[in-house]
CSV table of C-alpha atoms in Angstrom, one decimal:
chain,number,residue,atom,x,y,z
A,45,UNK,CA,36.2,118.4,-64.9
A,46,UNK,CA,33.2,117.1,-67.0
A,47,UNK,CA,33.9,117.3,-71.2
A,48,UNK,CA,31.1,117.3,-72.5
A,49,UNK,CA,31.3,116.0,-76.2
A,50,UNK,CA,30.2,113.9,-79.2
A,51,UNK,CA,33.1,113.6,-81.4
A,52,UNK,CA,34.8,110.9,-80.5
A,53,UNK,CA,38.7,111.4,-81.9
A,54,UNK,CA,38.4,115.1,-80.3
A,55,UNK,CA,36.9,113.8,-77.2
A,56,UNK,CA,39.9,111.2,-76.8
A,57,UNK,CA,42.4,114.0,-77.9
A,58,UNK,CA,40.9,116.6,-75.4
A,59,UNK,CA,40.9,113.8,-72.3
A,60,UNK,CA,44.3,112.7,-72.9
A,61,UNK,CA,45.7,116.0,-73.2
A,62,UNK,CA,44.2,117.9,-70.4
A,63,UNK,CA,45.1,114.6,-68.1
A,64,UNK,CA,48.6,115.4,-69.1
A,65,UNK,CA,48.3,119.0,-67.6
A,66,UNK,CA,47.3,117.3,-64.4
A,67,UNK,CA,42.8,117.7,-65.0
A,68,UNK,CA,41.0,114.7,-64.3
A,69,UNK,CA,38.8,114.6,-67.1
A,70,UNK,CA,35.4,112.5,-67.2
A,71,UNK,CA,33.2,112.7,-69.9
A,72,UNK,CA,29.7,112.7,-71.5
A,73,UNK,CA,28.6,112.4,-75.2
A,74,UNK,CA,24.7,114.2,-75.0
A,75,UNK,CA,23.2,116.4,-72.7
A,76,UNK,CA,21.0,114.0,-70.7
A,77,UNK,CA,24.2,111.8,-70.1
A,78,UNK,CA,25.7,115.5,-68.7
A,79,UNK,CA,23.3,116.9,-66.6
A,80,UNK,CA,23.1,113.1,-65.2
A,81,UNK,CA,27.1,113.6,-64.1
A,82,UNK,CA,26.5,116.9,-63.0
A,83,UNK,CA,24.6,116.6,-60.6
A,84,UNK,CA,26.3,112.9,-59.3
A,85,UNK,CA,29.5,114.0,-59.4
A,86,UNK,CA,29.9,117.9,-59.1
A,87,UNK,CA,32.4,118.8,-61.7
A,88,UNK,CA,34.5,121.7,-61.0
A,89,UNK,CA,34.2,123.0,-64.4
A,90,UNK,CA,32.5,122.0,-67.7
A,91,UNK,CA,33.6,122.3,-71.2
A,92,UNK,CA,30.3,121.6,-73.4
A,93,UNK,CA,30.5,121.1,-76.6
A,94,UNK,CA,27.6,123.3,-78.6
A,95,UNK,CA,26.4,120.6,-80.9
A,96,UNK,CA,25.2,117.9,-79.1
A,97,UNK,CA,23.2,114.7,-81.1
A,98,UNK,CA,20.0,115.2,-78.3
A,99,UNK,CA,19.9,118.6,-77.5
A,100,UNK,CA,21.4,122.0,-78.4
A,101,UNK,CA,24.2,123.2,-75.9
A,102,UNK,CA,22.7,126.6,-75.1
A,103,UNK,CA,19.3,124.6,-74.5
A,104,UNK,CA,21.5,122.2,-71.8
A,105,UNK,CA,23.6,125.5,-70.7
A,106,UNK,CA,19.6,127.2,-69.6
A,107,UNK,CA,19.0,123.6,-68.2
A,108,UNK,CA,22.3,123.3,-65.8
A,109,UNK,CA,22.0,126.9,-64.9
A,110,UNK,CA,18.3,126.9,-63.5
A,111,UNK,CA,20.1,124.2,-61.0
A,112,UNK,CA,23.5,125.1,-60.6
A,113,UNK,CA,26.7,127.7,-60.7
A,114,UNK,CA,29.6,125.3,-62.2
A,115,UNK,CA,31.8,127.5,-64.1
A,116,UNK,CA,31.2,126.2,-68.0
A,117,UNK,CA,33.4,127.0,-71.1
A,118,UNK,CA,31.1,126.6,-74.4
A,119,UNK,CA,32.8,124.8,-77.5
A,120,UNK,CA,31.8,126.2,-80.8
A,121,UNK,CA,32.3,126.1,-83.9
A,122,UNK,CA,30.8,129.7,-85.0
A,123,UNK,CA,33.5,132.6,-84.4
A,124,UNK,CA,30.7,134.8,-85.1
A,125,UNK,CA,29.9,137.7,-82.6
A,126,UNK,CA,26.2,137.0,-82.2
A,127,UNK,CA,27.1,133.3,-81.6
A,128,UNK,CA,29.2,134.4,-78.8
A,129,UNK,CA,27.0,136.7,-77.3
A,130,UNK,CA,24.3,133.9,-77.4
A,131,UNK,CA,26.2,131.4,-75.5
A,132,UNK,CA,27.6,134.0,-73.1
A,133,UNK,CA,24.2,135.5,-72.5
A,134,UNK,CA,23.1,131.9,-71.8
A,135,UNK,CA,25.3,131.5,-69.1
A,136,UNK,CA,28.5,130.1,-69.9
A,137,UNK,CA,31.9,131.2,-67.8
A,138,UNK,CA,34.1,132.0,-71.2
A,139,UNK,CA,34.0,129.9,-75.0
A,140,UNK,CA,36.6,128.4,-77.2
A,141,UNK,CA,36.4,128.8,-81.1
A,142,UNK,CA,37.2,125.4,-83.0
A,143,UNK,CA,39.4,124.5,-83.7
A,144,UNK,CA,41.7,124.9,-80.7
A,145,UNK,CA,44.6,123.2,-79.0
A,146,UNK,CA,45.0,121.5,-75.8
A,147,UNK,CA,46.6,124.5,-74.3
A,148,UNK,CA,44.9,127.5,-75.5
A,149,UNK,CA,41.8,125.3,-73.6
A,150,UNK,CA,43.8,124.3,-70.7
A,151,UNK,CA,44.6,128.4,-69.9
A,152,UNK,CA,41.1,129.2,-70.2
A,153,UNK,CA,40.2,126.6,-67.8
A,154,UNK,CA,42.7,128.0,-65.2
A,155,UNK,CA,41.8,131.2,-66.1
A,156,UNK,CA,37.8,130.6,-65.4
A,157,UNK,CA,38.7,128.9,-61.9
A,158,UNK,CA,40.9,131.5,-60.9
A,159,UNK,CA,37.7,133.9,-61.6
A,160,UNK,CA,35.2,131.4,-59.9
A,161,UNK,CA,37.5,131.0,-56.4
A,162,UNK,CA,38.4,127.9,-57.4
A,163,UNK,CA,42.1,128.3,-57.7
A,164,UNK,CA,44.9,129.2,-54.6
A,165,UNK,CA,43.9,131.3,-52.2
A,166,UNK,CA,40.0,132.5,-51.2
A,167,UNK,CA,38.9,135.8,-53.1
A,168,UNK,CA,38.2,138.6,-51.5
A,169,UNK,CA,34.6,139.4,-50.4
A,170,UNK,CA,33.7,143.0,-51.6
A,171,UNK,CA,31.3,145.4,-50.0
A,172,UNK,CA,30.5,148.5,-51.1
A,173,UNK,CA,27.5,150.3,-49.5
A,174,UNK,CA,25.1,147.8,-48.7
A,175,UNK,CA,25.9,145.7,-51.2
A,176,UNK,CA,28.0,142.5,-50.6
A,177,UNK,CA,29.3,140.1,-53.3
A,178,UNK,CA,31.3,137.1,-52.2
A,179,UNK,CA,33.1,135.6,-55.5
A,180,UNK,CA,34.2,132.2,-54.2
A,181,UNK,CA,30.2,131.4,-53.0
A,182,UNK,CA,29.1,133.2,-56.5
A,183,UNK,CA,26.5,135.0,-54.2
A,184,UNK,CA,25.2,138.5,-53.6
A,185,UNK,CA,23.2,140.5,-50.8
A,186,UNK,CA,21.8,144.3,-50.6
A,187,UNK,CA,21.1,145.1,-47.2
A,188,UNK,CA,21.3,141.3,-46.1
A,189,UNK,CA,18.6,140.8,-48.6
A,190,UNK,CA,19.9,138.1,-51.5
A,191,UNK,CA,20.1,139.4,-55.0
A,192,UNK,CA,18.7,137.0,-57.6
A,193,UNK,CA,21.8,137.4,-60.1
A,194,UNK,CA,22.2,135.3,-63.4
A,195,UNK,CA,25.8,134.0,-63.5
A,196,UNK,CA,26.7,136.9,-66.4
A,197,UNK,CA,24.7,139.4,-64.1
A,198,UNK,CA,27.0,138.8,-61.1
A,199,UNK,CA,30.3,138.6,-63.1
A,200,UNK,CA,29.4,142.2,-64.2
A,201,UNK,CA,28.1,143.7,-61.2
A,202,UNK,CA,31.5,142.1,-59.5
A,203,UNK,CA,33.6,143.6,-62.1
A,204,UNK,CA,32.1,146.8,-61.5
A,205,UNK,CA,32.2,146.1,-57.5
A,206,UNK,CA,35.9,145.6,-57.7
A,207,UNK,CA,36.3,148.9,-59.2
A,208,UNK,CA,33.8,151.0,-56.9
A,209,UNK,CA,34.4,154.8,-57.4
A,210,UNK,CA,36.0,154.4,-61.4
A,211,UNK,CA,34.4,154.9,-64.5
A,212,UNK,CA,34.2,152.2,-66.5
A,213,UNK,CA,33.9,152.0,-70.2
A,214,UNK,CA,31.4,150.0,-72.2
A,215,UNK,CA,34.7,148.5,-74.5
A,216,UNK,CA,36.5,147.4,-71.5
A,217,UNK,CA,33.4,145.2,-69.9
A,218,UNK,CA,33.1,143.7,-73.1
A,219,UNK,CA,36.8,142.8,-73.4
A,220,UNK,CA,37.4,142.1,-69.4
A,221,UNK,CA,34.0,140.5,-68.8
A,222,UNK,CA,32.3,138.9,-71.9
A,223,UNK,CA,36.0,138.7,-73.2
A,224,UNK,CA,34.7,139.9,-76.7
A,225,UNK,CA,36.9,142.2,-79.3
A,226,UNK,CA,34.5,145.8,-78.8
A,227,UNK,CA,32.5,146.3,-82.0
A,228,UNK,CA,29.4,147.9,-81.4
A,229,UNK,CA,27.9,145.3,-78.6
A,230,UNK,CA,27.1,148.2,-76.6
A,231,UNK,CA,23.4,147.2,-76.1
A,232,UNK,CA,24.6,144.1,-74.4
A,233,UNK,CA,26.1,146.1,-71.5
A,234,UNK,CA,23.2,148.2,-71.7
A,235,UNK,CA,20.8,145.7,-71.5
A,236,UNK,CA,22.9,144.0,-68.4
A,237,UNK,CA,22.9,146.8,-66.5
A,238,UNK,CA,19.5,147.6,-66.8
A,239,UNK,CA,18.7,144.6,-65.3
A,240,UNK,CA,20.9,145.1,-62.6
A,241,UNK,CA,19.4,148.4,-61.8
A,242,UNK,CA,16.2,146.2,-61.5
A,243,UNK,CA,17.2,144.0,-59.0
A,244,UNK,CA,19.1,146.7,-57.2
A,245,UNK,CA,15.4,148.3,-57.0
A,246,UNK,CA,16.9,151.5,-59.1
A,247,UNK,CA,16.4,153.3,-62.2
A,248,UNK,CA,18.9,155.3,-64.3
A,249,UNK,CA,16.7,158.4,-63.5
A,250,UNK,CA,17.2,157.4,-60.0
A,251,UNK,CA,20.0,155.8,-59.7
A,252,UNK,CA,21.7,154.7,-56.0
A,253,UNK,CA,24.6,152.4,-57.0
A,254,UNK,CA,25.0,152.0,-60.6
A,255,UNK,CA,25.7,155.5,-62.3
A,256,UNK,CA,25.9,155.9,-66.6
A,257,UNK,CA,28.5,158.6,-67.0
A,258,UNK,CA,27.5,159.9,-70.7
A,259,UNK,CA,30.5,159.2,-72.8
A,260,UNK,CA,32.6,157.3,-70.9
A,261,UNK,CA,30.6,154.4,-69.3
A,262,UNK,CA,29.2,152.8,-66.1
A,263,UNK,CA,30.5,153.6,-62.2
A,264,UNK,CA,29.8,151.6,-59.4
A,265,UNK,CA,29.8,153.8,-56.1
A,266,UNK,CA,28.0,153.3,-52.3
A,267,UNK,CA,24.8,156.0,-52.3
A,268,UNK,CA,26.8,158.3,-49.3
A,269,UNK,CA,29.7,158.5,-52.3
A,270,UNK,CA,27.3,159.5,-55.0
A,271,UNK,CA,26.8,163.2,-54.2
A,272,UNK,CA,27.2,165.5,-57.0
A,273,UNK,CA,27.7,163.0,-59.9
């Protein structure tokens, strides 16, 4: 794993402790020295501190994700909901609130790699309709064409994929997929799935795959299950 950070006592801290729990931790203090180790070395995961000295970490997180999937957690020091959405939004797998401890870090790491298909076992590709979403290769097709999915795009429409034919509320994509407490975020989702209709080449007037049920939230079916909804 890459740690990406500029403090030097919580850098030292963080390496030592996650090499304890069996990680082997490099790291990089700004975000030219990161993307430079990113793409030499491949990193399994990032954690990226938001406050860099050279560039802002959302500004890095656009960067790395116009070249590559790696799962990233975001550091930050702002609990606030906007901040959150923000660094979700601009990519990043899940976010920490400082200060945290070695373990509650260490959990969400395993946690993320488990998601991305990075952890035992292969996950399961999922087809529903013509649409086929592989989790360990982070990629998408409809109709063997490839969907151009943002990394917060896919982990939706996958959430949803895995649940094909059940209603799912607004509160628990927030919770399960942004991992956010629900508090009136729902134009987030809204916004998301909007663009997925896009790329699905739908609208909610005409809708094939992704359905809003008024009042109790989005479902995912195949266009031969969609009869009479």
């Amino acid at each position: 794993m890459l740690l990406v950070e500029d403090d030097s006592a919580l850098r030292t801290s963080l390496s030592s402790g996650l090499g304890e729990r069996g990680h082997a931790v490099t790291s990089a203090i700004t975000a030219m020295d990161a993307l430079n180790r990113i793409v030499a070395h491949k990193p399994d995961i990032v954690v990226l501190d938001i406050g860099l000295p050279d560039l802002d970490g959302r500004e890095l997180l656009r960067m790395l994700r116009a070249a590559s999937r790696v799962p990233v957690i975001v550091a930050t020091a702002r609990g606030a909901e906007d901040e959150i959405v923000s660094v979700l939004d601009s990519g990043a797998d899940d976010y920490v609130v400082k200060p945290f401890g070695v373990g509650q870090l260490d959990a969400r790491i395993r946690a993320v790699l488990r998601r991305d298909g990075a952890g035992p076992g292969r996950p399961e590709v999922l087809v529903v309709g013509g649409l086929r979403m592989d989790p360990a290769a982070r990629s998408a097709t409809l109709d063997g064409t490839a969907l151009d999915l943002n990394p917060r795009e896919f982990d939706v429409l996958h959430y949803l994929a895995a649940r094909a034919g059940q209603v799912v509320s607004k509160r628990e994509l927030l919770t399960e997929v942004w991992q956010l407490p629900y508090g009136g975020a729902d134009k987030t989702v809204d916004v998301h799935v909007s663009w997925l209709r896009r790329k699905l080449g739908e609208t909610a007037r005409d809708a094939r795959y992704l359905h809003t049920v008024r009042g109790a939230g989005v479902l995912l079916t195949a266009p031969d299950d969609a009869g009479g909804r």
